[in-house]
Every structure is written in C-alpha cells, then in structure tokens.
Coordinates of C-alpha atoms in Angstrom, one line a residue:
M12 CA 94.9 30.0 88.7
A13 CA 94.8 26.7 91.1
A14 CA 96.4 23.9 90.1
T15 CA 93.0 21.9 89.3
E16 CA 91.8 24.5 87.2
A17 CA 95.0 24.5 85.1
Q18 CA 94.6 20.4 85.0
G19 CA 91.0 21.3 83.9
L20 CA 92.3 24.1 81.5
V21 CA 94.7 21.7 79.2
A22 CA 92.2 18.5 79.9
G23 CA 90.0 20.3 78.0
Q24 CA 92.4 21.7 75.4
R25 CA 93.6 18.1 74.6
E26 CA 89.7 16.9 74.0
D27 CA 88.7 19.8 71.6
A28 CA 92.3 21.0 70.4
A29 CA 90.4 24.4 69.6
G30 CA 93.4 26.7 71.0
V31 CA 94.4 28.4 74.5
H32 CA 92.7 31.9 75.5
G33 CA 92.3 31.0 79.2
G34 CA 93.9 33.1 82.1
V35 CA 96.7 32.3 84.4
G36 CA 97.3 33.2 87.9
S37 CA 99.6 31.9 90.5
L38 CA 101.1 28.8 89.8
D39 CA 104.5 26.5 91.4
H40 CA 107.2 28.9 88.9
E41 CA 110.8 30.1 89.7
D42 CA 111.8 32.8 87.5
S43 CA 114.7 32.4 85.3
E44 CA 118.0 33.5 86.6
D45 CA 118.7 35.5 83.1
C46 CA 115.1 37.5 83.5
I47 CA 115.5 40.3 80.9
L48 CA 115.5 44.2 82.0
E49 CA 115.6 45.7 78.8
P50 CA 114.0 45.9 75.3
L51 CA 113.9 42.5 73.8
S52 CA 115.3 42.3 70.1
L53 CA 113.1 40.3 68.0
P54 CA 114.7 37.7 65.4
E55 CA 112.7 37.3 62.4
S56 CA 113.5 33.5 61.8
P57 CA 115.3 31.1 64.2
G58 CA 118.0 31.0 62.2
G59 CA 118.2 35.0 61.6
S60 CA 116.7 37.4 59.5
T61 CA 115.8 35.5 56.4
A62 CA 112.5 36.2 55.0
L63 CA 110.3 33.4 55.2
A64 CA 109.8 32.2 51.5
G65 CA 106.5 31.5 50.0
P66 CA 102.8 32.3 51.9
P67 CA 103.6 33.5 55.7
S68 CA 103.6 30.6 57.9
V69 CA 104.3 29.6 61.6
P70 CA 106.8 27.0 62.7
C71 CA 106.0 24.6 65.6
I72 CA 108.1 25.5 68.6
F73 CA 109.6 22.0 69.0
C74 CA 109.8 20.5 65.3
E75 CA 110.1 21.8 61.6
E76 CA 106.3 20.8 61.2
H77 CA 105.0 24.9 59.8
F78 CA 101.2 26.1 59.9
P79 CA 99.9 29.2 57.9
V80 CA 99.2 32.1 59.7
A81 CA 95.5 31.7 59.5
E82 CA 95.3 28.3 60.7
Q83 CA 96.9 29.0 64.1
D84 CA 94.4 26.9 66.1
K85 CA 95.6 23.9 64.3
L86 CA 99.6 24.5 65.3
L87 CA 98.2 25.3 69.1
K88 CA 96.5 21.9 68.9
H89 CA 99.9 20.1 67.0
M90 CA 102.1 21.4 70.2
I91 CA 99.2 20.8 72.8
I92 CA 99.1 17.2 71.3
E93 CA 102.5 16.1 70.0
H94 CA 104.4 18.5 72.6
K95 CA 102.4 18.9 75.7
I96 CA 102.7 22.8 75.4
V97 CA 100.1 25.3 76.3
I98 CA 100.6 28.9 75.5
A99 CA 97.9 31.1 77.7
D100 CA 96.1 34.0 76.9
V101 CA 97.1 33.6 72.9
K102 CA 94.2 36.2 71.9
L103 CA 96.5 38.7 73.8
V104 CA 99.7 38.5 71.5
A105 CA 100.2 40.9 69.1
D106 CA 102.2 39.3 66.9
F107 CA 101.6 35.6 66.9
Q108 CA 104.5 34.8 64.5
R109 CA 107.5 36.7 66.0
Y110 CA 106.3 35.3 69.5
I111 CA 106.6 31.7 68.2
L112 CA 109.9 32.3 66.8
Y113 CA 111.3 34.0 69.5
W114 CA 110.3 31.0 71.8
K115 CA 111.5 28.3 69.2
K116 CA 115.2 30.3 69.5
R117 CA 115.1 30.4 73.4
F118 CA 114.0 26.9 73.8
T119 CA 117.3 25.8 72.0
E120 CA 119.1 27.9 74.0
Q121 CA 117.9 26.8 77.5
P122 CA 115.7 23.8 78.8
I123 CA 112.0 24.1 78.9
T124 CA 111.7 23.7 82.4
D125 CA 113.7 27.3 83.1
F126 CA 110.5 29.0 81.3
C127 CA 107.4 27.2 81.6
S128 CA 105.4 26.1 84.5
V129 CA 104.3 22.1 85.0
I130 CA 101.3 21.0 85.1
R131 CA 100.1 17.5 85.6
I132 CA 96.7 16.5 85.1
N133 CA 95.0 12.9 85.9
S134 CA 96.7 13.3 89.2
T135 CA 94.2 10.2 90.7
A136 CA 95.3 7.8 88.3
P137 CA 99.0 6.8 89.0
F138 CA 99.6 5.0 85.2
E139 CA 98.0 8.0 83.0
Q140 CA 99.3 11.0 84.4
D141 CA 100.5 13.8 81.9
N142 CA 103.4 16.6 82.4
Y143 CA 102.1 19.6 80.6
F144 CA 104.1 22.9 80.1
L145 CA 102.6 26.1 80.7
L146 CA 104.0 29.6 79.3
C147 CA 102.4 32.5 79.9
D148 CA 102.9 36.1 81.0
V149 CA 104.0 35.1 85.0
L150 CA 107.5 34.5 83.3
P151 CA 108.6 38.0 83.2
E152 CA 110.6 37.6 79.8
D153 CA 107.1 36.3 78.2
R154 CA 105.6 39.5 79.8
V155 CA 108.3 41.9 78.4
L156 CA 107.8 40.1 75.0
R157 CA 104.2 40.6 74.8
E158 CA 104.6 44.2 75.3
E159 CA 107.5 44.4 72.9
L160 CA 105.4 43.0 70.7
Q161 CA 102.5 44.9 71.3
K162 CA 104.5 48.3 71.0
Q163 CA 106.2 47.2 67.9
K164 CA 102.7 46.1 66.1
L165 CA 101.3 49.7 67.2
K166 CA 104.1 51.3 65.6
E167 CA 103.8 49.5 62.4
I168 CA 100.0 50.1 62.3
L169 CA 100.2 53.7 63.2
D170 CA 103.0 54.2 60.0
Q171 CA 100.6 52.2 57.7
Q172 CA 97.7 54.8 59.0
Q173 CA 100.0 57.9 58.3
H174 CA 100.6 56.5 54.9
E175 CA 97.2 55.9 54.2
R176 CA 96.1 59.1 54.7
N177 CA 98.5 60.6 52.4
D178 CA 98.6 58.4 49.7
T179 CA 96.6 59.6 46.6
S180 CA 96.6 56.7 44.2
F181 CA 93.8 54.7 46.0
R182 CA 91.1 53.1 43.6
G183 CA 88.3 51.9 44.6
T184 CA 84.8 50.9 43.5
C185 CA 81.1 51.7 45.7
M186 CA 79.7 48.5 46.7
F187 CA 76.3 49.6 46.5
C188 CA 75.9 52.2 43.0
T189 CA 79.5 51.0 41.2
E190 CA 80.7 54.0 41.0
E191 CA 84.2 54.1 40.6
F192 CA 86.6 56.9 42.8
H193 CA 90.3 57.7 42.5
G194 CA 92.7 59.5 44.9
N195 CA 92.5 59.3 48.6
R196 CA 90.4 56.7 50.6
S197 CA 88.1 59.5 52.3
V198 CA 86.5 60.2 48.9
L199 CA 84.8 56.7 48.7
L200 CA 84.5 56.2 52.3
N201 CA 82.9 59.7 52.4
H202 CA 80.6 59.2 49.1
M203 CA 79.1 55.6 51.0
A204 CA 78.1 57.6 54.5
R205 CA 76.6 60.4 52.5
E206 CA 75.0 58.6 49.6
H207 CA 73.8 55.0 50.9
A208 CA 73.7 55.8 54.6
F209 CA 76.8 53.3 54.8
N210 CA 79.0 54.4 57.7
I211 CA 82.2 52.4 58.5
G212 CA 83.9 54.9 60.9
L213 CA 85.7 58.1 60.2
P214 CA 88.5 57.4 57.5
D215 CA 91.3 58.8 60.2
N216 CA 90.2 55.9 62.4
I217 CA 90.7 52.9 59.8
V218 CA 93.8 50.9 59.1
N219 CA 94.5 48.6 55.8
C220 CA 91.4 50.1 54.2
A221 CA 92.3 48.2 51.0
E222 CA 91.8 44.6 52.8
F223 CA 88.9 46.2 54.4
L224 CA 86.7 47.3 51.3
H225 CA 87.9 43.7 49.7
T226 CA 86.3 42.0 53.0
L227 CA 83.0 43.6 53.0
Q228 CA 82.9 43.2 49.0
K229 CA 83.3 39.7 49.4
K230 CA 80.7 39.4 51.7
L231 CA 78.5 41.1 49.2
D232 CA 79.4 38.8 46.7
N233 CA 78.5 35.8 48.6
L234 CA 74.9 37.3 49.3
Q235 CA 75.7 37.8 52.8
C236 CA 74.2 40.4 55.0
L237 CA 77.1 42.6 56.7
Y238 CA 74.8 43.6 59.6
C239 CA 73.2 40.4 60.5
E240 CA 75.5 38.0 58.6
K241 CA 72.4 36.3 57.1
T242 CA 72.8 34.5 53.2
F243 CA 70.0 35.0 51.1
R244 CA 69.2 33.6 47.5
D245 CA 70.2 36.6 45.4
K246 CA 71.6 40.1 45.1
N247 CA 68.0 41.8 44.8
T248 CA 66.7 39.6 48.0
L249 CA 69.7 41.0 50.0
K250 CA 69.4 44.5 48.8
D251 CA 65.6 45.0 49.7
H252 CA 66.4 43.1 53.0
M253 CA 69.4 45.6 53.9
R254 CA 67.6 48.7 52.9
K255 CA 64.5 47.8 54.7
K256 CA 66.0 46.5 58.4
Q257 CA 68.6 49.3 57.9
H258 CA 71.1 46.8 57.6
R259 CA 73.6 49.1 55.8
R260 CA 76.2 48.6 58.4
I261 CA 79.1 46.1 60.0
N262 CA 78.2 44.0 62.4
P263 CA 80.0 45.4 65.5
K264 CA 80.1 41.9 67.4
N265 CA 82.0 40.3 64.5
R266 CA 85.6 40.3 65.8
D267 CA 87.3 40.1 62.4
Y268 CA 86.7 43.7 61.7
D269 CA 88.7 45.0 64.9
R270 CA 92.0 44.8 62.9
F271 CA 90.8 47.7 60.6
Y272 CA 90.4 49.8 63.5
V273 CA 93.4 51.8 65.2
I274 CA 91.8 52.1 68.4
N275 CA 91.9 48.0 69.1
Y276 CA 95.9 48.2 68.5
L277 CA 96.1 51.2 71.6
E278 CA 96.1 48.9 74.7
L279 CA 97.2 45.3 75.3
G280 CA 94.6 43.0 75.4
K281 CA 91.6 45.5 75.6
S282 CA 88.8 46.0 72.7
W283 CA 87.2 49.1 71.3
E284 CA 84.5 48.2 73.3
E285 CA 86.2 48.1 76.7
V286 CA 87.9 51.4 76.0
Q287 CA 84.9 53.2 75.4
L288 CA 83.7 51.9 78.6
E289 CA 86.2 53.2 80.3
D290 CA 85.8 56.4 78.8
D291 CA 81.6 56.8 79.8
R292 CA 80.8 54.2 82.5
E293 CA 81.9 56.7 85.1
L294 CA 79.3 59.3 83.8
L295 CA 76.4 57.2 82.9
D296 CA 74.3 58.2 86.4
L297 CA 75.6 61.8 87.0
P298 CA 72.9 64.7 86.7
E299 CA 74.2 67.2 84.3
D300 CA 75.9 70.0 86.1
D301 CA 75.4 68.2 89.5
W302 CA 78.4 68.3 91.8
S303 CA 76.2 67.8 95.2
D304 CA 77.1 64.4 95.8
W305 CA 81.4 64.8 94.6
Q306 CA 83.1 62.5 97.3
E307 CA 86.7 62.7 97.7
Y308 CA 88.1 58.8 97.8
P309 CA 91.3 57.6 99.3
V310 CA 94.0 57.0 97.0
C311 CA 95.2 53.5 99.2
A312 CA 98.7 53.6 97.3
V313 CA 100.9 50.8 98.0
C314 CA 104.4 51.0 99.1
L315 CA 107.2 50.4 96.4
F316 CA 108.9 47.8 99.0
C317 CA 106.6 46.2 101.1
E318 CA 102.4 46.0 101.4
K319 CA 102.0 48.9 103.8
Q320 CA 98.8 51.3 102.1
E321 CA 98.2 54.6 102.9
E322 CA 94.8 56.9 102.6
T323 CA 97.1 59.9 100.9
I324 CA 100.2 60.1 98.8
D325 CA 102.1 62.3 101.5
Q326 CA 101.6 59.4 104.1
L327 CA 103.0 56.7 101.8
Y328 CA 106.0 59.1 100.9
V329 CA 106.6 59.5 104.8
H330 CA 106.5 55.5 105.2
M331 CA 109.0 54.8 102.2
K332 CA 111.3 57.3 104.0
D333 CA 111.5 56.5 107.3
T334 CA 111.0 52.7 107.1
H335 CA 112.9 51.6 104.0
G336 CA 115.2 55.1 103.8
F337 CA 113.6 55.7 100.3
D338 CA 113.0 59.2 99.7
L339 CA 111.4 59.7 96.0
L340 CA 110.9 63.2 96.3
R341 CA 114.3 64.2 97.4
I342 CA 115.5 62.0 94.3
K343 CA 113.0 63.3 91.8
S344 CA 114.5 66.5 92.9
E345 CA 117.9 65.7 92.2
L346 CA 117.7 64.0 89.4
G347 CA 115.4 66.6 87.6
L348 CA 112.7 64.0 87.0
N349 CA 109.5 64.9 84.9
F350 CA 106.6 63.1 85.2
Y351 CA 107.3 60.1 82.5
Q352 CA 110.7 59.7 84.0
Q353 CA 108.5 59.2 87.5
V354 CA 106.8 56.7 85.9
K355 CA 109.5 54.6 84.4
L356 CA 111.7 54.5 87.7
V357 CA 108.6 53.4 89.9
N358 CA 107.8 50.5 87.4
F359 CA 111.5 49.7 87.2
I360 CA 111.4 49.3 91.0
R361 CA 108.3 47.5 91.1
R362 CA 109.5 45.2 88.8
Q363 CA 112.8 44.4 90.6
V364 CA 111.0 43.8 93.8
H365 CA 108.4 41.6 92.1
Q366 CA 111.1 39.6 91.1
C367 CA 113.1 39.9 94.5
R368 CA 116.1 41.2 93.3
C369 CA 118.3 44.5 94.8
Y370 CA 118.5 46.7 92.0
S371 CA 121.4 48.2 93.6
C372 CA 124.0 45.2 94.2
H373 CA 122.0 42.9 91.8
A374 CA 121.6 40.3 94.3
K375 CA 118.7 37.7 94.2
F376 CA 116.7 36.7 97.0
R377 CA 114.2 34.0 97.4
S378 CA 111.3 35.9 99.3
K379 CA 110.5 39.9 99.0
T380 CA 110.8 39.6 103.1
K381 CA 114.5 38.9 102.9
L382 CA 115.1 41.4 99.6
R383 CA 113.8 44.0 102.3
A384 CA 115.8 42.8 105.2
H385 CA 119.0 42.9 103.0
M386 CA 118.0 46.3 101.5
E387 CA 117.1 47.8 104.8
E388 CA 120.4 46.4 106.0
A389 CA 122.9 47.9 103.4
K390 CA 120.8 50.7 102.8
H391 CA 120.5 50.0 99.2
A392 CA 116.9 51.2 98.7
S393 CA 118.6 54.7 97.8
L394 CA 121.1 53.3 95.7
L395 CA 119.7 53.7 92.5
P396 CA 121.4 52.2 89.2
D397 CA 122.7 54.5 86.1
R398 CA 119.9 56.2 84.4
K399 CA 120.1 54.1 81.6
T400 CA 119.5 51.2 83.4
W401 CA 115.8 52.5 84.2
D402 CA 114.9 55.0 82.0
Q403 CA 114.1 52.7 79.0
L404 CA 110.9 52.8 77.5
E405 CA 109.7 49.1 78.8
Y406 CA 109.0 50.8 82.0
Y407 CA 106.2 52.7 80.2
F408 CA 103.8 49.8 80.9
P409 CA 102.8 49.0 84.5
T410 CA 104.3 46.3 86.5
Y411 CA 100.8 46.2 88.0
E412 CA 97.8 47.1 86.1
N413 CA 96.1 48.7 89.8
D414 CA 99.2 50.5 90.5
A415 CA 97.5 53.5 92.0
L416 CA 100.8 55.6 92.8
L417 CA 101.4 55.8 89.4
C418 CA 98.4 58.6 89.2
T419 CA 99.8 60.5 92.3
L420 CA 103.1 61.3 90.3
S421 CA 103.3 65.2 89.3
D422 CA 106.4 67.2 87.5
S423 CA 104.7 70.3 89.4
E424 CA 106.6 72.2 92.4
S425 CA 103.5 71.3 94.5
D426 CA 105.0 68.2 95.7
L427 CA 108.0 69.7 96.9
T428 CA 108.9 70.0 100.8
A429 CA 108.1 73.1 102.9
Q430 CA 111.6 73.9 103.3
E431 CA 112.5 73.7 99.8
R432 CA 109.2 76.0 98.9
D433 CA 110.2 78.7 101.7
E434 CA 113.8 79.2 100.3
N435 CA 114.5 82.8 99.0
V436 CA 116.9 82.6 95.7
P437 CA 117.8 86.1 95.5
V438 CA 117.7 87.3 91.6
I439 CA 120.2 90.3 90.8
S440 CA 118.8 92.1 87.6
E441 CA 121.7 93.6 85.1
D442 CA 122.3 97.3 84.6
T443 CA 120.4 98.1 81.7
S444 CA 122.1 102.0 81.8
K445 CA 124.6 101.1 79.2
L446 CA 122.4 98.5 76.9
R447 CA 125.2 98.3 74.1
A448 CA 127.7 97.3 76.5
L449 CA 125.4 94.8 78.2
K450 CA 124.7 93.2 75.0
R451 CA 128.1 92.2 74.6
S452 CA 128.9 91.3 78.4
S453 CA 125.5 89.7 79.5
V454 CA 125.8 86.5 81.1
L455 CA 122.8 85.4 78.7
N456 CA 125.2 85.2 76.1
Q457 CA 127.2 82.6 78.2
L458 CA 124.0 80.4 78.6
L459 CA 123.3 80.7 74.7
L460 CA 126.8 79.5 74.2
Q461 CA 126.5 76.7 76.3
E462 CA 123.5 75.6 74.9
C463 CA 124.8 75.5 71.5
L464 CA 127.2 73.5 72.3
E465 CA 124.7 71.0 73.9
N466 CA 122.3 70.8 71.2

C-alpha cells in the first residue's frame, strides 16, 4: 500500500470507526532484530494462563479497557481514536482474543516502533499532523502469529467436529414439525432434509451444530425467513412464504453462518466459495473428454536466492548449483528428505532470504544483494543448519503464496542425477539350501533387531 493510500485508510477509519479490514502492501518498516523463527507459545492472558472471569472479553492493547468479544469493532474504534494503532486484515485473524493478548504482552517488553510501521496523515497541514501505527503481517512475527493461531483454531474445530460425530447424547427438536429427536445430531438433520426439504449440508461438514440450530430457531422465532431474511407479521405468513418461494434453506451470503462449516477453517483468509471456485473454475469451459487443446505451460519457478526465473525445474536446479553453490538434489539425497521435508526446507530458506539473514551464520544484512554476496563469498548457501531448525510445522506455510517451486518438488527417483540412476548396485542372494541354518544366521535378523531397538 502506498503512503497516501495508508493515510486514507486511517483517515476513513478515524471518521467512521467501523474497524480495519483493508489490505497492506509495502511500507517503510525494518524487521525487528529478534524475529521469531519457531512456533509461538501463546499466553492465555498478559499475566499468565489465568482464565478470564465472567463473559469472554478482549482488553485494549495499551490500557485496561475491556470489550466483549462480540463487540470487536468497538475495541478497534477505541484503539484507533485513543491510541492511534491500526490492525490490518482483522478478518484474517483466526482468534482475535489471543491475538490481542499476545501483542499486549509484547508491547510491554519492547517499544511499539520495533513492530509497527508509522503512517503520517494530514501531511499538508503542519499543525494537525498525526502519526498512526500500523500492525500487519508485513512484520514476520505478526505473520507467524496469525499462522499459528490459524493452526490452533483448525485443531480445535476438528476436535470439536470429531466429538460431535461420535456424540450420542444430542437432543433437539425439528424447527418445522416440533418432533423431538435423541441420539446423534445426524438424525435430526437428515429428518429435516428428507421430510421438510431443509438441507443445511452433510452432518460431517458441520461443527458446533447445537449453536447453529439455536441460531436458526431464533430467526424463525423472530418471524424472519432463513433465506431472504425478510421479517413477517405472523408465523403462518412466514411458513407460507418459505413454502411457496422454496426458501427452506439458509442464505449462502450470510457470513455469520461460515463459522459452522469446517471448510471455512481450512485455509487462512479463504471462504468456502473461494475454495470451491479454485476446485472448479479450470474445468468450466473444457469439453468433456476433449484433450486436443491441452498445452504445457512453463513452470517459471524463481531461484531461492535471487530473482532469476527458469522455464523448467531442471534449469533452475542447474542455476542454483552453478551460481549460488546450492545443490538441492544432492541435499535431498544426502539427508533423505521426503516431499514434506523438502517443502519445509524451501519455505525456511525463502523466509531467511526474505529477512536478509544468512541461515548458516545468522548474520543480518541490509539488503538481499549484500546477503547474496556474503553467502557466495563464504560459501554458506550449502551449509544448512541443524534439521531441528527448519524441520518445524510452521514451515508448512509458504513464504510466498505463488511459489511455483513448491509444486515441482517430488520424493520419487525421477529427479535423481543420471549418474545416480546408472549406478548398478549388486544384490547377492543368500543360500536357501539349508533353510533352518539360514533362519538363525540371516542378516535380516540383525535388521529386525536394530529396527526394534530404534522403535
């Protein structure tokens, strides 16, 4: 985001105080010297893990004001007006309460300028200039925090979903015929879909089902149509409307329902509609069983250390080996890396280079050019740190969303060098003429014993 655009964002938010949901691009900001490169440990509260008393609330980052979780916009308004801090892309924060608690603690340890970019608005009025602080995922620590919160939220949702799938103590009443159901939630949902043509999705795709049904029942009690969300004067008129208009379904545009579907928790910042479009949009215009217009498109993968792009992955491997002394195929073979370990290694190197840090000696540089010069001169590109440094869960998340190199990684033998493929490894069979003696002396016994000791 340009400086003037950022100023406009803050000015507009200061006027309507409706919260911050805008995107953030390049801003003047220097990474903190203590950028975190491992999974975060998130405190439950600024002073420790003490549980919050009473209804769930979120504190202000800088003062003792608290706001209910449901009134998130009021807290954002308070922080903009009173403390001049703006949080970008709030909708992409999986757990807003933990996010605020984390930064409240961090801001007591270091000054805000170590983390936030500064936005100056009203720059043409010298006596009315205001400095605002922008907290966004341009800061590596903030990005890793958001990713860690997303992983934790997904785990909690999957655990809850599994619990509901196995739960047999569910009790609920049909919203259309008041028949009561006991046992598993699927009994009620299947009844409403079969008998009343009201289908909210497969039971296994839904989470927090009891809260979901309560939300829908509350709308009906308020004489509101579940699809068009119009309000009617009495229950009979509402029933006739939903039956004649075939409105016995929920409004897919109502984002309040997103939290009840597991698909909305799978990928950071993407809703179910975006995930479905990604699956289908490439198939919309293709005739069935017609592959005559199939075309191979170049990979255009980018080097790990510079901006060089190559049309094939083999050319990119050669470039990184010859120019930077980094042989990914050799490293993969020597370390025995599978596909997922290669993904984590690539994302680790991408992040280190993005932060202008040498992953071998941990030296920090002011530009990527100086970093490359150092790594080539010291031959540090091929000196990887210990496996435990980069083989972390956080590096499953790509540093760059459009990193084509990740799509070309493989754990098959097809990408071995020609020399390695042509090597003939002799295999000598054991003499099976004396089977009983063979069972006692076979080398397989030693291998099995070693495997048992390792396990």
